[in-house]
PDB file of C-alpha atoms in Angstrom:
ATOM      1  CA  MET M   1     -84.922  18.993  10.590  1.00 46.00           C
ATOM      2  CA  GLU M   2     -85.124  20.254   7.007  1.00 49.00           C
ATOM      3  CA  PRO M   3     -85.358  23.996   6.428  1.00 51.00           C
ATOM      4  CA  LEU M   4     -88.862  25.217   5.613  1.00 59.00           C
ATOM      5  CA  ALA M   5     -87.688  27.514   2.833  1.00 67.00           C
ATOM      6  CA  PRO M   6     -87.593  25.369  -0.342  1.00 69.00           C
ATOM      7  CA  MET M   7     -84.596  25.389  -2.666  1.00 70.00           C
ATOM      8  CA  ARG M   8     -85.337  25.486  -6.376  1.00 71.00           C
ATOM      9  CA  LEU M   9     -82.161  23.512  -7.066  1.00 69.00           C
ATOM     10  CA  TYR M  10     -83.612  20.360  -5.485  1.00 70.00           C
ATOM     11  CA  THR M  11     -86.793  20.466  -7.574  1.00 74.00           C
ATOM     12  CA  LEU M  12     -85.277  21.061 -11.013  1.00 76.00           C
ATOM     13  CA  SER M  13     -86.095  18.479 -13.661  1.00 81.00           C
ATOM     14  CA  LYS M  14     -83.602  17.113 -16.182  1.00 85.00           C
ATOM     15  CA  ARG M  15     -84.989  19.451 -18.818  1.00 88.00           C
ATOM     16  CA  HIS M  16     -84.411  22.442 -16.538  1.00 85.00           C
ATOM     17  CA  PHE M  17     -80.861  21.308 -15.777  1.00 85.00           C
ATOM     18  CA  VAL M  18     -80.089  21.026 -19.497  1.00 90.00           C
ATOM     19  CA  LEU M  19     -81.634  24.464 -20.108  1.00 90.00           C
ATOM     20  CA  VAL M  20     -79.508  26.048 -17.375  1.00 86.00           C
ATOM     21  CA  PHE M  21     -76.285  24.600 -18.795  1.00 90.00           C
ATOM     22  CA  VAL M  22     -77.242  25.592 -22.360  1.00 93.00           C
ATOM     23  CA  VAL M  23     -77.855  29.195 -21.284  1.00 88.00           C
ATOM     24  CA  PHE M  24     -74.577  29.215 -19.364  1.00 88.00           C
ATOM     25  CA  PHE M  25     -72.523  27.971 -22.319  1.00 92.00           C
ATOM     26  CA  ILE M  26     -74.278  30.402 -24.686  1.00 91.00           C
ATOM     27  CA  CYS M  27     -73.354  33.322 -22.426  1.00 83.00           C
ATOM     28  CA  PHE M  28     -69.836  31.957 -22.002  1.00 89.00           C
ATOM     29  CA  GLY M  29     -69.482  31.610 -25.778  1.00 90.00           C
ATOM     30  CA  LEU M  30     -70.704  35.182 -26.306  1.00 85.00           C
ATOM     31  CA  THR M  31     -68.078  36.532 -23.908  1.00 85.00           C
ATOM     32  CA  ILE M  32     -65.354  34.568 -25.734  1.00 89.00           C
ATOM     33  CA  PHE M  33     -66.615  35.861 -29.095  1.00 88.00           C
ATOM     34  CA  VAL M  34     -66.627  39.460 -27.853  1.00 83.00           C
ATOM     35  CA  GLY M  35     -63.148  38.974 -26.404  1.00 84.00           C
ATOM     36  CA  ILE M  36     -61.820  37.681 -29.732  1.00 87.00           C
ATOM     37  CA  ARG M  37     -63.655  40.010 -32.103  1.00 87.00           C
ATOM     38  CA  GLY M  38     -63.883  43.019 -29.817  1.00 85.00           C
ATOM     39  CA  PRO M  39     -61.435  45.929 -29.589  1.00 90.00           C
ATOM     40  CA  LYS M  40     -57.971  45.447 -28.169  1.00 90.00           C
ATOM     41  CA  VAL M  41     -57.561  46.238 -24.499  1.00 91.00           C
ATOM     42  CA  ILE M  42     -54.249  48.102 -24.790  1.00 92.00           C
ATOM     43  CA  GLN M  43     -53.250  50.427 -27.600  1.00 92.00           C
ATOM     44  CA  THR M  44     -49.621  51.377 -28.193  1.00 92.00           C
ATOM     45  CA  SER M  45     -47.921  54.215 -30.012  1.00 90.00           C
ATOM     46  CA  ALA M  46     -44.267  55.083 -30.521  1.00 89.00           C
ATOM     47  CA  ALA M  47     -43.025  58.066 -28.521  1.00 85.00           C
ATOM     48  CA  ASN M  48     -41.302  60.881 -30.374  1.00 75.00           C
ATOM     49  CA  PHE M  49     -38.034  62.030 -28.821  1.00 69.00           C
ATOM     50  CA  SER M  50     -34.469  62.935 -29.729  1.00 59.00           C
ATOM     51  CA  LEU M  51     -31.542  60.996 -28.273  1.00 56.00           C
ATOM     52  CA  ASN M  52     -28.477  63.077 -27.570  1.00 51.00           C
ATOM     53  CA  ASN M  53     -25.401  61.467 -29.128  1.00 49.00           C
ATOM     54  CA  SER M  54     -22.984  62.819 -26.558  1.00 45.00           C
ATOM     55  CA  LYS M  55     -21.087  60.438 -24.308  1.00 43.00           C
ATOM     56  CA  LYS M  56     -23.092  61.556 -21.280  1.00 47.00           C
ATOM     57  CA  LEU M  57     -26.789  60.914 -21.714  1.00 58.00           C
ATOM     58  CA  LYS M  58     -28.849  64.008 -21.025  1.00 71.00           C
ATOM     59  CA  PRO M  59     -32.438  63.810 -19.743  1.00 81.00           C
ATOM     60  CA  ILE M  60     -34.885  62.914 -22.511  1.00 85.00           C
ATOM     61  CA  GLN M  61     -38.127  64.850 -22.791  1.00 86.00           C
ATOM     62  CA  ILE M  62     -41.114  62.960 -24.228  1.00 89.00           C
ATOM     63  CA  LEU M  63     -44.566  64.383 -24.950  1.00 88.00           C
ATOM     64  CA  SER M  64     -47.550  62.042 -24.964  1.00 89.00           C
ATOM     65  CA  ASN M  65     -50.368  61.985 -27.485  1.00 87.00           C
ATOM     66  CA  PRO M  66     -53.655  63.771 -26.651  1.00 89.00           C
ATOM     67  CA  LEU M  67     -55.534  61.723 -24.065  1.00 89.00           C
ATOM     68  CA  SER M  68     -59.062  61.430 -22.727  1.00 88.00           C
ATOM     69  CA  THR M  69     -60.604  59.827 -19.668  1.00 87.00           C
ATOM     70  CA  TYR M  70     -61.432  56.768 -21.804  1.00 90.00           C
ATOM     71  CA  ASN M  71     -57.695  56.003 -21.926  1.00 90.00           C
ATOM     72  CA  GLN M  72     -57.980  55.293 -18.161  1.00 87.00           C
ATOM     73  CA  GLN M  73     -54.256  54.739 -17.495  1.00 88.00           C
ATOM     74  CA  LEU M  74     -50.919  55.599 -19.083  1.00 91.00           C
ATOM     75  CA  TRP M  75     -47.676  53.655 -19.312  1.00 92.00           C
ATOM     76  CA  LEU M  76     -44.334  54.729 -20.764  1.00 92.00           C
ATOM     77  CA  THR M  77     -41.991  51.838 -21.558  1.00 92.00           C
ATOM     78  CA  CYS M  78     -38.509  51.725 -23.025  1.00 90.00           C
ATOM     79  CA  VAL M  79     -36.423  49.135 -24.856  1.00 89.00           C
ATOM     80  CA  VAL M  80     -32.693  49.869 -24.732  1.00 86.00           C
ATOM     81  CA  GLU M  81     -30.466  48.856 -27.655  1.00 84.00           C
ATOM     82  CA  LEU M  82     -26.870  48.257 -26.643  1.00 81.00           C
ATOM     83  CA  ASP M  83     -23.909  48.734 -28.948  1.00 77.00           C
ATOM     84  CA  GLN M  84     -22.369  45.306 -28.446  1.00 73.00           C
ATOM     85  CA  SER M  85     -22.539  41.700 -29.558  1.00 67.00           C
ATOM     86  CA  LYS M  86     -25.953  40.002 -29.507  1.00 67.00           C
ATOM     87  CA  GLU M  87     -24.486  36.950 -27.764  1.00 69.00           C
ATOM     88  CA  THR M  88     -23.623  38.996 -24.667  1.00 72.00           C
ATOM     89  CA  SER M  89     -25.936  38.591 -21.658  1.00 81.00           C
ATOM     90  CA  ILE M  90     -26.252  41.445 -19.175  1.00 83.00           C
ATOM     91  CA  LYS M  91     -28.299  41.964 -16.033  1.00 86.00           C
ATOM     92  CA  THR M  92     -27.682  45.166 -14.124  1.00 85.00           C
ATOM     93  CA  SER M  93     -29.617  47.561 -11.912  1.00 87.00           C
ATOM     94  CA  PHE M  94     -29.343  51.316 -12.280  1.00 87.00           C
ATOM     95  CA  PRO M  95     -31.078  54.417 -10.855  1.00 88.00           C
ATOM     96  CA  MET M  96     -33.313  56.292 -13.281  1.00 88.00           C
ATOM     97  CA  THR M  97     -34.752  59.768 -12.796  1.00 88.00           C
ATOM     98  CA  VAL M  98     -38.359  60.447 -13.866  1.00 89.00           C
ATOM     99  CA  LYS M  99     -40.296  63.718 -13.793  1.00 88.00           C
ATOM    100  CA  VAL M 100     -43.909  63.887 -14.990  1.00 88.00           C
ATOM    101  CA  ASP M 101     -45.679  67.132 -15.869  1.00 86.00           C
ATOM    102  CA  GLY M 102     -49.302  67.506 -16.953  1.00 86.00           C
ATOM    103  CA  VAL M 103     -50.326  69.644 -19.907  1.00 81.00           C
ATOM    104  CA  ALA M 104     -53.749  71.282 -19.598  1.00 72.00           C
ATOM    105  CA  GLN M 105     -56.143  71.915 -22.488  1.00 66.00           C
ATOM    106  CA  ASP M 106     -54.936  75.499 -22.859  1.00 63.00           C
ATOM    107  CA  GLY M 107     -51.343  74.292 -23.300  1.00 56.00           C
ATOM    108  CA  THR M 108     -50.054  75.326 -19.885  1.00 59.00           C
ATOM    109  CA  THR M 109     -47.773  72.929 -18.027  1.00 58.00           C
ATOM    110  CA  MET M 110     -48.862  71.836 -14.563  1.00 60.00           C
ATOM    111  CA  TYR M 111     -46.467  70.220 -12.103  1.00 54.00           C
ATOM    112  CA  ILE M 112     -47.945  67.003 -10.774  1.00 57.00           C
ATOM    113  CA  HIS M 113     -45.481  66.373  -7.945  1.00 54.00           C
ATOM    114  CA  ASN M 114     -43.018  69.200  -8.650  1.00 59.00           C
ATOM    115  CA  LYS M 115     -40.098  66.896  -7.987  1.00 72.00           C
ATOM    116  CA  VAL M 116     -37.885  64.349  -9.697  1.00 80.00           C
ATOM    117  CA  HIS M 117     -38.496  60.709  -8.764  1.00 81.00           C
ATOM    118  CA  ASN M 118     -35.626  58.253  -8.491  1.00 84.00           C
ATOM    119  CA  ARG M 119     -36.557  54.789  -9.709  1.00 82.00           C
ATOM    120  CA  THR M 120     -34.348  51.697  -9.653  1.00 85.00           C
ATOM    121  CA  ARG M 121     -34.764  49.591 -12.772  1.00 87.00           C
ATOM    122  CA  THR M 122     -33.159  46.303 -13.806  1.00 86.00           C
ATOM    123  CA  LEU M 123     -31.831  46.014 -17.349  1.00 87.00           C
ATOM    124  CA  THR M 124     -31.811  42.425 -18.620  1.00 87.00           C
ATOM    125  CA  CYS M 125     -30.284  41.737 -22.018  1.00 85.00           C
ATOM    126  CA  ALA M 126     -29.887  38.359 -23.719  1.00 81.00           C
ATOM    127  CA  GLY M 127     -29.468  39.192 -27.365  1.00 77.00           C
ATOM    128  CA  LYS M 128     -32.260  41.753 -26.988  1.00 84.00           C
ATOM    129  CA  CYS M 129     -32.960  43.873 -23.923  1.00 86.00           C
ATOM    130  CA  ALA M 130     -36.200  43.411 -22.040  1.00 88.00           C
ATOM    131  CA  GLU M 131     -38.762  46.193 -21.843  1.00 90.00           C
ATOM    132  CA  ILE M 132     -38.477  48.623 -18.918  1.00 90.00           C
ATOM    133  CA  ILE M 133     -41.447  50.433 -17.389  1.00 90.00           C
ATOM    134  CA  VAL M 134     -40.420  54.074 -17.119  1.00 90.00           C
ATOM    135  CA  ALA M 135     -43.628  55.554 -15.672  1.00 88.00           C
ATOM    136  CA  HIS M 136     -47.202  54.522 -14.936  1.00 88.00           C
ATOM    137  CA  LEU M 137     -50.145  56.801 -14.165  1.00 86.00           C
ATOM    138  CA  GLY M 138     -53.136  55.099 -12.569  1.00 80.00           C
ATOM    139  CA  TYR M 139     -55.592  57.848 -13.528  1.00 80.00           C
ATOM    140  CA  LEU M 140     -55.422  60.771 -15.953  1.00 84.00           C
ATOM    141  CA  ASN M 141     -56.041  64.355 -14.904  1.00 81.00           C
ATOM    142  CA  TYR M 142     -54.661  66.088 -17.983  1.00 85.00           C
ATOM    143  CA  THR M 143     -55.056  65.847 -21.737  1.00 85.00           C
ATOM    144  CA  GLN M 144     -51.305  65.417 -22.279  1.00 88.00           C
ATOM    145  CA  TYR M 145     -48.228  64.585 -20.250  1.00 90.00           C
ATOM    146  CA  THR M 146     -44.552  65.442 -20.531  1.00 88.00           C
ATOM    147  CA  VAL M 147     -42.124  62.894 -19.098  1.00 89.00           C
ATOM    148  CA  ILE M 148     -38.453  63.762 -18.564  1.00 88.00           C
ATOM    149  CA  VAL M 149     -36.320  60.624 -18.202  1.00 89.00           C
ATOM    150  CA  GLY M 150     -32.682  60.515 -17.139  1.00 86.00           C
ATOM    151  CA  PHE M 151     -30.382  57.548 -17.890  1.00 82.00           C
ATOM    152  CA  GLU M 152     -27.183  59.280 -16.721  1.00 78.00           C
ATOM    153  CA  HIS M 153     -26.272  56.433 -14.353  1.00 78.00           C
ATOM    154  CA  LEU M 154     -26.517  53.685 -16.979  1.00 80.00           C
ATOM    155  CA  LYS M 155     -22.844  52.910 -17.652  1.00 78.00           C
ATOM    156  CA  LEU M 156     -23.267  50.871 -20.830  1.00 79.00           C
ATOM    157  CA  PRO M 157     -22.710  51.649 -24.521  1.00 80.00           C
ATOM    158  CA  ILE M 158     -26.180  52.627 -25.751  1.00 79.00           C
ATOM    159  CA  LYS M 159     -26.965  52.396 -29.444  1.00 81.00           C
ATOM    160  CA  GLY M 160     -30.594  53.534 -29.268  1.00 81.00           C
ATOM    161  CA  MET M 161     -33.748  53.743 -27.175  1.00 85.00           C
ATOM    162  CA  ASN M 162     -37.288  52.898 -28.234  1.00 88.00           C
ATOM    163  CA  PHE M 163     -39.967  54.505 -26.065  1.00 91.00           C
ATOM    164  CA  THR M 164     -43.605  53.401 -26.301  1.00 93.00           C
ATOM    165  CA  TRP M 165     -46.812  54.868 -24.890  1.00 94.00           C
ATOM    166  CA  LYS M 166     -49.437  52.389 -23.725  1.00 94.00           C
ATOM    167  CA  THR M 167     -53.008  53.225 -22.738  1.00 94.00           C
ATOM    168  CA  TYR M 168     -56.376  51.546 -22.590  1.00 93.00           C
ATOM    169  CA  ASN M 169     -58.170  51.528 -25.915  1.00 93.00           C
ATOM    170  CA  PRO M 170     -61.075  54.056 -25.764  1.00 93.00           C
ATOM    171  CA  ALA M 171     -63.260  51.616 -27.743  1.00 92.00           C
ATOM    172  CA  PHE M 172     -62.596  48.943 -25.103  1.00 92.00           C
ATOM    173  CA  SER M 173     -63.443  51.423 -22.326  1.00 92.00           C
ATOM    174  CA  ARG M 174     -66.844  52.134 -23.906  1.00 92.00           C
ATOM    175  CA  LEU M 175     -67.476  48.407 -24.304  1.00 91.00           C
ATOM    176  CA  GLU M 176     -66.490  47.844 -20.672  1.00 90.00           C
ATOM    177  CA  ILE M 177     -68.984  50.494 -19.524  1.00 92.00           C
ATOM    178  CA  TRP M 178     -71.869  48.800 -21.351  1.00 91.00           C
ATOM    179  CA  PHE M 179     -70.824  45.335 -20.174  1.00 88.00           C
ATOM    180  CA  ARG M 180     -70.703  46.424 -16.558  1.00 90.00           C
ATOM    181  CA  PHE M 181     -74.004  48.245 -16.877  1.00 92.00           C
ATOM    182  CA  PHE M 182     -75.645  45.127 -18.326  1.00 90.00           C
ATOM    183  CA  PHE M 183     -74.386  42.878 -15.521  1.00 90.00           C
ATOM    184  CA  VAL M 184     -75.268  45.445 -12.845  1.00 93.00           C
ATOM    185  CA  VAL M 185     -78.867  45.484 -14.100  1.00 94.00           C
ATOM    186  CA  LEU M 186     -78.933  41.680 -14.441  1.00 91.00           C
ATOM    187  CA  THR M 187     -77.545  41.160 -10.921  1.00 92.00           C
ATOM    188  CA  PHE M 188     -80.024  43.656  -9.485  1.00 94.00           C
ATOM    189  CA  ILE M 189     -82.938  41.797 -11.113  1.00 94.00           C
ATOM    190  CA  VAL M 190     -81.708  38.417  -9.834  1.00 91.00           C
ATOM    191  CA  THR M 191     -81.218  39.846  -6.324  1.00 93.00           C
ATOM    192  CA  CYS M 192     -84.754  41.242  -6.292  1.00 93.00           C
ATOM    193  CA  LEU M 193     -86.215  37.935  -7.519  1.00 90.00           C
ATOM    194  CA  PHE M 194     -84.261  36.023  -4.874  1.00 88.00           C
ATOM    195  CA  ALA M 195     -85.464  38.334  -2.102  1.00 88.00           C
ATOM    196  CA  HIS M 196     -89.031  38.121  -3.420  1.00 88.00           C
ATOM    197  CA  SER M 197     -88.976  34.295  -3.400  1.00 84.00           C
ATOM    198  CA  LEU M 198     -87.939  34.219   0.292  1.00 84.00           C
ATOM    199  CA  ARG M 199     -90.181  36.997   1.563  1.00 83.00           C
ATOM    200  CA  LYS M 200     -92.670  34.529   3.100  1.00 82.00           C
ATOM    201  CA  PHE M 201     -90.081  32.697   5.193  1.00 80.00           C
ATOM    202  CA  SER M 202     -88.282  33.671   8.343  1.00 79.00           C
ATOM    203  CA  MET M 203     -84.496  33.926   8.146  1.00 77.00           C
ATOM    204  CA  ARG M 204     -84.258  31.128  10.731  1.00 78.00           C
ATOM    205  CA  ASP M 205     -85.824  28.790   8.164  1.00 76.00           C
ATOM    206  CA  TRP M 206     -83.326  29.581   5.415  1.00 79.00           C
ATOM    207  CA  GLY M 207     -80.756  27.010   4.402  1.00 77.00           C
ATOM    208  CA  ILE M 208     -77.036  27.728   4.639  1.00 78.00           C
ATOM    209  CA  GLU M 209     -76.860  28.247   0.869  1.00 80.00           C
ATOM    210  CA  GLN M 210     -79.761  30.717   0.951  1.00 83.00           C
ATOM    211  CA  LYS M 211     -78.150  32.711   3.746  1.00 85.00           C
ATOM    212  CA  TRP M 212     -74.897  32.914   1.855  1.00 87.00           C
ATOM    213  CA  MET M 213     -76.665  33.899  -1.364  1.00 89.00           C
ATOM    214  CA  SER M 214     -78.307  36.797   0.472  1.00 90.00           C
ATOM    215  CA  VAL M 215     -74.767  38.050   1.152  1.00 92.00           C
ATOM    216  CA  LEU M 216     -73.082  37.123  -2.146  1.00 93.00           C
ATOM    217  CA  LEU M 217     -75.692  38.648  -4.457  1.00 93.00           C
ATOM    218  CA  PRO M 218     -75.371  42.214  -3.048  1.00 94.00           C
ATOM    219  CA  LEU M 219     -71.579  41.801  -3.105  1.00 94.00           C
ATOM    220  CA  LEU M 220     -71.825  40.626  -6.723  1.00 94.00           C
ATOM    221  CA  LEU M 221     -73.751  43.801  -7.476  1.00 93.00           C
ATOM    222  CA  LEU M 222     -70.883  45.803  -6.008  1.00 93.00           C
ATOM    223  CA  TYR M 223     -68.359  43.597  -7.827  1.00 94.00           C
ATOM    224  CA  ASN M 224     -69.870  44.763 -11.127  1.00 91.00           C
ATOM    225  CA  ASP M 225     -69.320  48.285  -9.729  1.00 90.00           C
ATOM    226  CA  PRO M 226     -72.319  50.559 -10.390  1.00 91.00           C
ATOM    227  CA  PHE M 227     -69.959  53.518  -9.738  1.00 91.00           C
ATOM    228  CA  PHE M 228     -67.565  52.532 -12.543  1.00 90.00           C
ATOM    229  CA  PRO M 229     -68.705  55.329 -14.960  1.00 89.00           C
ATOM    230  CA  LEU M 230     -67.573  57.874 -12.357  1.00 88.00           C
ATOM    231  CA  SER M 231     -63.956  57.070 -13.247  1.00 84.00           C
ATOM    232  CA  PHE M 232     -64.599  58.705 -16.647  1.00 86.00           C
ATOM    233  CA  LEU M 233     -66.399  61.725 -15.189  1.00 83.00           C
ATOM    234  CA  VAL M 234     -64.303  62.520 -12.104  1.00 79.00           C
ATOM    235  CA  ASN M 235     -60.574  63.210 -12.166  1.00 74.00           C
ATOM    236  CA  SER M 236     -59.826  61.279  -9.006  1.00 76.00           C
ATOM    237  CA  TRP M 237     -58.364  57.988  -7.859  1.00 78.00           C
ATOM    238  CA  LEU M 238     -61.433  57.346  -5.643  1.00 83.00           C
ATOM    239  CA  PRO M 239     -63.532  55.443  -8.265  1.00 85.00           C
ATOM    240  CA  GLY M 240     -60.592  53.136  -8.960  1.00 82.00           C
ATOM    241  CA  MET M 241     -60.121  52.561  -5.243  1.00 86.00           C
ATOM    242  CA  LEU M 242     -63.805  51.640  -4.874  1.00 89.00           C
ATOM    243  CA  ASP M 243     -63.501  49.197  -7.772  1.00 89.00           C
ATOM    244  CA  ASP M 244     -60.534  47.468  -6.103  1.00 88.00           C
ATOM    245  CA  LEU M 245     -62.382  47.395  -2.777  1.00 91.00           C
ATOM    246  CA  PHE M 246     -65.574  45.884  -4.230  1.00 92.00           C
ATOM    247  CA  GLN M 247     -63.720  43.215  -6.197  1.00 92.00           C
ATOM    248  CA  SER M 248     -61.693  42.174  -3.148  1.00 92.00           C
ATOM    249  CA  MET M 249     -64.821  41.992  -0.974  1.00 93.00           C
ATOM    250  CA  PHE M 250     -66.711  39.727  -3.374  1.00 94.00           C
ATOM    251  CA  LEU M 251     -63.804  37.375  -4.154  1.00 93.00           C
ATOM    252  CA  CYS M 252     -62.891  36.971  -0.479  1.00 93.00           C
ATOM    253  CA  ALA M 253     -66.550  36.422   0.465  1.00 94.00           C
ATOM    254  CA  LEU M 254     -66.794  33.763  -2.261  1.00 93.00           C
ATOM    255  CA  LEU M 255     -63.674  32.072  -0.900  1.00 93.00           C
ATOM    256  CA  LEU M 256     -65.111  32.189   2.609  1.00 92.00           C
ATOM    257  CA  PHE M 257     -68.369  30.665   1.327  1.00 91.00           C
ATOM    258  CA  TRP M 258     -66.601  27.684  -0.249  1.00 90.00           C
ATOM    259  CA  LEU M 259     -64.454  27.146   2.847  1.00 88.00           C
ATOM    260  CA  CYS M 260     -67.550  27.064   5.059  1.00 85.00           C
ATOM    261  CA  VAL M 261     -69.495  24.803   2.690  1.00 81.00           C
ATOM    262  CA  TYR M 262     -66.750  22.220   2.201  1.00 80.00           C
ATOM    263  CA  HIS M 263     -65.781  22.211   5.859  1.00 78.00           C
ATOM    264  CA  GLY M 264     -69.454  21.978   6.767  1.00 74.00           C
ATOM    265  CA  ILE M 265     -69.681  18.656   4.923  1.00 73.00           C
ATOM    266  CA  ARG M 266     -67.284  17.165   7.481  1.00 74.00           C
ATOM    267  CA  VAL M 267     -68.759  18.991  10.490  1.00 69.00           C
ATOM    268  CA  GLN M 268     -72.349  17.769  10.760  1.00 67.00           C
ATOM    269  CA  GLY M 269     -72.925  19.062  14.282  1.00 64.00           C
ATOM    270  CA  GLU M 270     -73.268  22.587  15.616  1.00 68.00           C
ATOM    271  CA  ARG M 271     -71.040  25.153  13.934  1.00 71.00           C
ATOM    272  CA  LYS M 272     -69.691  27.308  16.704  1.00 75.00           C
ATOM    273  CA  CYS M 273     -68.505  30.802  15.833  1.00 73.00           C
ATOM    274  CA  LEU M 274     -65.241  30.544  17.779  1.00 73.00           C
ATOM    275  CA  THR M 275     -64.041  27.210  16.393  1.00 75.00           C
ATOM    276  CA  PHE M 276     -65.724  27.045  12.975  1.00 78.00           C
ATOM    277  CA  TYR M 277     -66.052  30.576  11.585  1.00 81.00           C
ATOM    278  CA  LEU M 278     -63.344  32.583  13.365  1.00 86.00           C
ATOM    279  CA  PRO M 279     -60.280  30.793  11.849  1.00 87.00           C
ATOM    280  CA  LYS M 280     -61.758  31.150   8.359  1.00 88.00           C
ATOM    281  CA  PHE M 281     -62.547  34.828   8.891  1.00 90.00           C
ATOM    282  CA  PHE M 282     -58.985  35.375  10.092  1.00 91.00           C
ATOM    283  CA  ILE M 283     -57.350  33.668   7.093  1.00 91.00           C
ATOM    284  CA  VAL M 284     -59.624  35.245   4.493  1.00 92.00           C
ATOM    285  CA  GLY M 285     -59.423  38.599   6.284  1.00 91.00           C
ATOM    286  CA  LEU M 286     -55.644  38.636   5.867  1.00 93.00           C
ATOM    287  CA  LEU M 287     -56.020  37.919   2.153  1.00 92.00           C
ATOM    288  CA  TRP M 288     -58.645  40.650   1.848  1.00 92.00           C
ATOM    289  CA  LEU M 289     -56.479  43.176   3.675  1.00 92.00           C
ATOM    290  CA  ALA M 290     -53.468  42.365   1.488  1.00 91.00           C
ATOM    291  CA  SER M 291     -55.445  42.583  -1.766  1.00 90.00           C
ATOM    292  CA  VAL M 292     -57.138  45.859  -0.802  1.00 89.00           C
ATOM    293  CA  THR M 293     -53.867  47.422   0.305  1.00 88.00           C
ATOM    294  CA  LEU M 294     -52.076  46.363  -2.870  1.00 86.00           C
ATOM    295  CA  GLY M 295     -54.928  47.455  -5.130  1.00 81.00           C
ATOM    296  CA  ILE M 296     -55.343  50.878  -3.508  1.00 78.00           C
ATOM    297  CA  TRP M 297     -51.585  51.447  -3.431  1.00 79.00           C
ATOM    298  CA  GLN M 298     -51.275  50.572  -7.120  1.00 74.00           C
ATOM    299  CA  THR M 299     -54.224  52.817  -8.020  1.00 70.00           C
ATOM    300  CA  ARG M 300     -53.164  55.743  -5.839  1.00 66.00           C
ATOM    301  CA  ILE M 301     -49.414  55.732  -6.429  1.00 61.00           C
ATOM    302  CA  GLY M 302     -49.547  54.563 -10.037  1.00 54.00           C
ATOM    303  CA  GLY M 303     -45.855  53.573 -10.167  1.00 46.00           C
TER     304      GLY M 303
END
């Protein structure tokens, strides 16, 4: 028995199909154009510091540039220059000490964790040494940061060190806010139109695609994250955690939808919850749990 609720997809003419694909490729082309001509995502700047020339490396103190919430995150990376032949290949692990202090607007120094962190880093050199991530802050509470780095345990002849600050470009952050706002509004309009078109039909008469769309569209609205501007207004890791949670929910729900649809092509009979849906929920649920845990951990801890 065919579902009573009609599907617009089955009644589209060739002209409508062509129009849908034209609109899709126009939107896709606009996103590519904005990605090419738009502002860079990451901006870099050299860190100012003084390297002690003594045989024993003393902790290096580095002060960041003035920051704002539009910088979103902060990375400090380092490229080590060794005083040896370029043909020599080295791969060694060493403990590195890192201490991060926040500088408030009035110039006072605030201790973030009030302790020195020990980080194990791997130095790989093959002619030129690979870049090392010294510190990463997932959200910014202060206008400036002071990072004290210790390389005392690196037992290699060091010729120089090049530290680099990396943050999100404020121009890209503003563009991201407007993009997300546009797609939040667009998704909300589409969701309302979809609900309005099915208001006359009982849910029992909906097709499997219509039932899934009633779930995916609200999740798509959350995927575009209507709470994203809060990350620029609130000094907290909570908005970033919500963004990770919403993205994981939508992507895992989309994966579950395709698994059910493609498996449903083979299973033409009754789809029992225990044998048809439960294994898929279990597999996708593990992926969702892993992605949420990793995303929240990366946002909260920062690295």
